[in-house]
């Protein structure tokens, strides 16, 4: 049985990100895997681009909120030693974008928190069955406590 | 961040068990963790015991079907080098019994397949949200293909 080779960490900048990120980092170190990171923008206004378009992190934006999100992603990615080519910020529905990116990047393990906007609570919503059931790779749900 | 120390493999004797079992074994070796195994009896008649009672594997039974299930569990557990004290066969609802045992045995990672009676397809049923959302530990869903 092969080790995981490409691990995708899905974060939503909630208070729980740190713990989920540490788990993903720990696993990628343990397996000597490439660590990828995705943040899906589902709560800020979309600029004049096609829905779901990937936003290059090196592109200027006039939206302060977008800049703030970019900076957060860069900061977390730097802390985790994630290569710039493996950082993704995408507009769209979290479950759809996470699953699509996983296929595109040949991810074999997705790591999500049990809470938060990208977490299991959301994934278990109306489209959850389709998403997790049809995900093309393993999914680790990191348990997070509310307190 | 600590390694996982107690990993619980949930199997249902489906055609997919082998792959899920190998993943759980691989992880437990990698993390030097104790590997536990549970099979929940949800598809055979229940003998005259309280619902949900744990069935000692060394107890004689007059039920051929139960014997067959016991033997399967013993065979798989032997192959995975799982200590007899970490093998569990329980009557009840898979999601409920798996979650309860995880708490009882201080499990920090549950490994389930994405298909099968104990798999995600079932866990994502009516009680799924309660189960996975309130699970007291991480959950790894191993992706299985239908073909």
XYZ file of C-alpha atoms in Angstrom:
294
model
C 0.000 0.000 0.000
C 1.399 3.363 -1.051
C 1.772 6.346 1.232
C -0.343 9.360 0.448
C 1.558 11.502 -2.034
C -0.616 14.595 -2.452
C -2.584 15.932 0.491
C -5.068 18.789 0.109
C -5.844 20.939 3.132
C -9.154 22.803 2.876
C -9.317 25.836 5.141
C -11.898 28.533 5.662
C -10.041 30.902 7.995
C -12.180 29.884 10.924
C -10.852 29.721 14.449
C -10.261 26.014 13.925
C -7.899 26.272 10.980
C -4.742 25.997 13.017
C -5.495 22.566 14.380
C -6.640 21.153 11.039
C -3.588 22.656 9.346
C -1.251 21.120 11.896
C -2.800 17.712 11.330
C -2.411 18.015 7.554
C 1.176 19.203 7.940
C 1.973 16.387 10.320
C 0.574 13.811 7.902
C 2.390 15.244 4.894
C 5.664 15.195 6.828
C 5.001 11.669 8.003
C 4.261 10.452 4.472
C 6.754 12.716 2.745
C 3.803 13.929 0.671
C 3.247 17.196 -1.153
C 0.934 19.460 0.818
C -1.573 21.588 -1.114
C -3.951 24.178 0.333
C -7.291 25.510 -0.882
C -9.489 28.306 0.352
C -12.835 28.700 -1.363
C -14.317 32.179 -1.455
C -17.977 31.677 -0.767
C -18.698 34.648 1.461
C -17.393 37.699 -0.353
C -18.683 39.441 -3.489
C -17.425 37.982 -6.707
C -15.591 40.321 -9.074
C -16.101 40.387 -12.802
C -14.780 36.923 -13.582
C -16.477 33.698 -14.561
C -17.886 31.832 -11.587
C -15.367 29.460 -10.160
C -12.361 31.046 -11.773
C -9.078 30.498 -10.017
C -7.591 33.742 -8.799
C -3.864 34.022 -9.360
C -2.320 35.009 -6.058
C 0.075 37.369 -7.789
C -2.683 39.408 -9.430
C -3.576 42.775 -8.011
C -7.097 43.220 -6.807
C -9.002 46.301 -5.878
C -11.071 44.503 -3.332
C -9.766 44.966 0.186
C -11.559 41.893 1.371
C -10.023 39.803 -1.341
C -6.614 41.155 -0.470
C -7.169 40.252 3.136
C -8.130 36.710 2.189
C -5.105 36.405 -0.071
C -2.818 37.578 2.679
C -4.276 35.113 5.133
C -3.747 32.281 2.687
C -0.176 33.373 1.985
C 0.567 33.639 5.680
C -0.791 30.191 6.510
C 0.890 28.659 3.456
C 4.223 30.179 4.425
C 3.890 28.812 7.938
C 3.237 25.350 6.534
C 6.034 25.542 3.937
C 3.563 25.020 1.103
C 5.038 25.794 -2.305
C 3.380 28.761 -4.105
C 2.312 26.471 -6.947
C 0.278 24.407 -4.495
C -1.778 27.277 -3.058
C -5.300 27.757 -4.380
C -7.934 30.405 -3.836
C -11.122 29.750 -5.768
C -14.580 31.250 -6.056
C -17.502 28.886 -5.815
C -19.184 26.248 -3.721
C -16.657 24.775 -1.273
C -17.637 21.141 -1.780
C -17.603 21.420 -5.573
C -14.339 23.342 -5.833
C -12.521 21.151 -3.325
C -13.558 17.995 -5.124
C -12.678 19.365 -8.559
C -9.263 20.573 -7.476
C -8.570 17.202 -5.882
C -9.124 15.507 -9.224
C -7.114 18.094 -11.134
C -4.109 17.852 -8.817
C -4.276 14.087 -8.322
C -4.903 14.487 -4.614
C -5.156 11.227 -2.699
C -6.181 12.667 0.665
C -8.378 15.669 1.441
C -8.164 17.019 5.003
C -11.111 19.043 6.325
C -12.280 20.122 9.750
C -15.499 18.850 11.257
C -16.676 22.409 11.790
C -16.456 25.649 9.853
C -17.780 26.652 6.470
C -15.701 24.072 4.624
C -16.146 21.520 7.366
C -18.208 18.442 7.652
C -21.213 20.311 8.969
C -21.508 22.037 5.620
C -20.438 19.049 3.554
C -23.232 17.128 5.218
C -25.736 19.544 3.802
C -28.006 18.876 0.882
C -25.290 18.045 -1.629
C -23.076 16.226 0.835
C -23.837 12.698 -0.209
C -22.904 13.430 -3.793
C -19.722 15.172 -2.771
C -18.144 12.876 -0.225
C -19.563 9.718 -1.720
C -18.198 10.556 -5.152
C -14.946 12.114 -4.041
C -12.177 10.458 -5.993
C -9.877 10.153 -2.997
C -9.778 9.535 0.737
C -11.134 12.206 3.073
C -9.881 12.830 6.599
C -12.296 14.716 8.801
C -10.417 16.278 11.683
C -12.510 16.415 14.820
C -12.838 19.867 16.298
C -14.423 20.824 19.551
C -16.721 23.791 19.873
C -15.054 25.057 23.006
C 1.006 17.275 17.195
C 0.775 13.684 18.373
C 0.589 10.668 16.130
C -2.630 8.692 16.193
C -2.360 6.128 18.981
C -5.553 4.093 18.665
C -7.049 3.430 15.241
C -10.427 1.726 14.827
C -11.136 -0.130 11.591
C -14.850 -0.621 10.891
C -15.534 -3.477 8.503
C -18.718 -5.055 7.188
C -17.351 -8.061 5.281
C -18.091 -6.465 1.948
C -15.919 -6.976 -1.098
C -14.177 -3.737 -0.252
C -12.921 -4.707 3.187
C -9.476 -5.740 2.055
C -8.525 -2.321 0.750
C -9.893 -0.432 3.742
C -8.162 -2.879 6.077
C -4.845 -2.453 4.307
C -5.099 1.325 4.632
C -5.854 1.081 8.358
C -2.994 -1.383 8.847
C -0.615 0.821 6.900
C -1.534 3.848 9.003
C -1.225 1.994 12.294
C 2.218 0.727 11.276
C 3.233 4.189 10.161
C 2.132 5.770 13.421
C 3.060 2.834 15.643
C -0.558 2.900 16.812
C -2.747 0.165 18.265
C -5.145 -1.164 15.644
C -8.668 -2.116 16.748
C -11.364 -3.705 14.616
C -15.166 -3.630 14.859
C -17.844 -5.467 12.957
C -21.413 -4.514 13.731
C -24.062 -7.178 13.256
C -26.945 -5.394 11.664
C -28.118 -7.990 9.179
C -28.560 -11.225 11.137
C -31.156 -12.192 13.740
C -30.301 -11.141 17.240
C -30.177 -13.897 19.889
C -31.659 -13.547 23.336
C -29.373 -10.801 24.583
C -29.946 -7.142 25.221
C -29.720 -5.074 22.066
C -26.241 -3.810 21.500
C -24.539 -6.316 23.740
C -20.942 -7.091 22.917
C -20.508 -10.740 21.974
C -17.430 -12.382 23.444
C -15.595 -14.059 20.601
C -14.801 -17.066 22.754
C -18.427 -17.844 23.560
C -20.146 -20.721 21.806
C -23.151 -19.899 19.713
C -25.763 -22.058 18.119
C -26.200 -19.706 15.255
C -24.338 -20.809 12.161
C -24.495 -17.351 10.722
C -23.035 -15.852 13.849
C -20.273 -18.444 13.800
C -19.489 -17.559 10.229
C -19.279 -13.881 11.091
C -17.065 -14.614 14.055
C -14.737 -16.677 11.934
C -14.479 -13.961 9.323
C -13.592 -11.415 11.965
C -11.004 -13.712 13.512
C -9.469 -14.420 10.116
C -9.190 -10.765 9.162
C -7.922 -9.816 12.608
C -5.255 -12.507 12.465
C -4.125 -11.289 9.055
C -3.806 -7.768 10.424
C -2.058 -8.878 13.634
C -4.785 -7.320 15.768
C -4.641 -8.406 19.387
C -7.688 -10.452 20.532
C -8.509 -7.791 23.128
C -8.920 -5.247 20.352
C -11.466 -7.208 18.293
C -15.121 -6.265 18.623
C -18.322 -7.782 17.292
C -21.409 -5.896 18.376
C -25.144 -5.994 17.689
C -26.797 -2.736 16.799
C -26.764 0.235 14.499
C -23.328 0.547 12.858
C -22.971 4.289 13.279
C -24.027 4.220 16.930
C -21.927 1.239 17.937
C -18.825 2.465 16.103
C -19.032 5.871 17.739
C -19.656 4.436 21.191
C -16.775 2.000 20.967
C -14.500 4.779 19.782
C -15.209 6.726 22.947
C -14.891 3.665 25.170
C -11.513 2.666 23.723
C -10.138 6.202 23.413
C -9.890 5.873 19.646
C -8.408 8.902 17.908
C -8.998 7.788 14.322
C -11.883 5.784 12.849
C -11.267 4.265 9.403
C -14.306 3.423 7.261
C -14.877 2.683 3.594
C -16.874 4.976 1.375
C -19.109 2.087 0.368
C -20.613 -0.888 2.113
C -23.012 -1.173 5.000
C -20.654 0.548 7.432
C -19.403 2.955 4.826
C -20.030 6.554 4.201
C -23.076 5.877 2.068
C -24.823 4.527 5.135
C -23.288 6.981 7.571
C -24.632 9.741 5.374
C -28.127 8.452 5.946
C -30.659 9.986 8.250
C -28.541 9.879 11.388
C -25.262 10.674 9.681
C -24.975 14.267 10.684
C -25.337 13.411 14.342
C -22.818 10.614 14.070
C -19.949 12.087 12.122
C -20.481 15.604 13.383
C -20.434 14.491 16.987
C -17.809 11.789 16.636
C -15.235 12.404 19.316
C -12.299 11.677 17.038
C -11.019 12.030 13.487
C -12.629 9.947 10.748
C -10.828 8.714 7.636
C -13.131 7.761 4.788
C -11.277 5.461 2.406
C -12.382 5.953 -1.168
C -13.594 2.806 -2.865
C -14.532 2.354 -6.464
C -17.600 0.438 -7.494
C -15.797 -1.522 -10.184
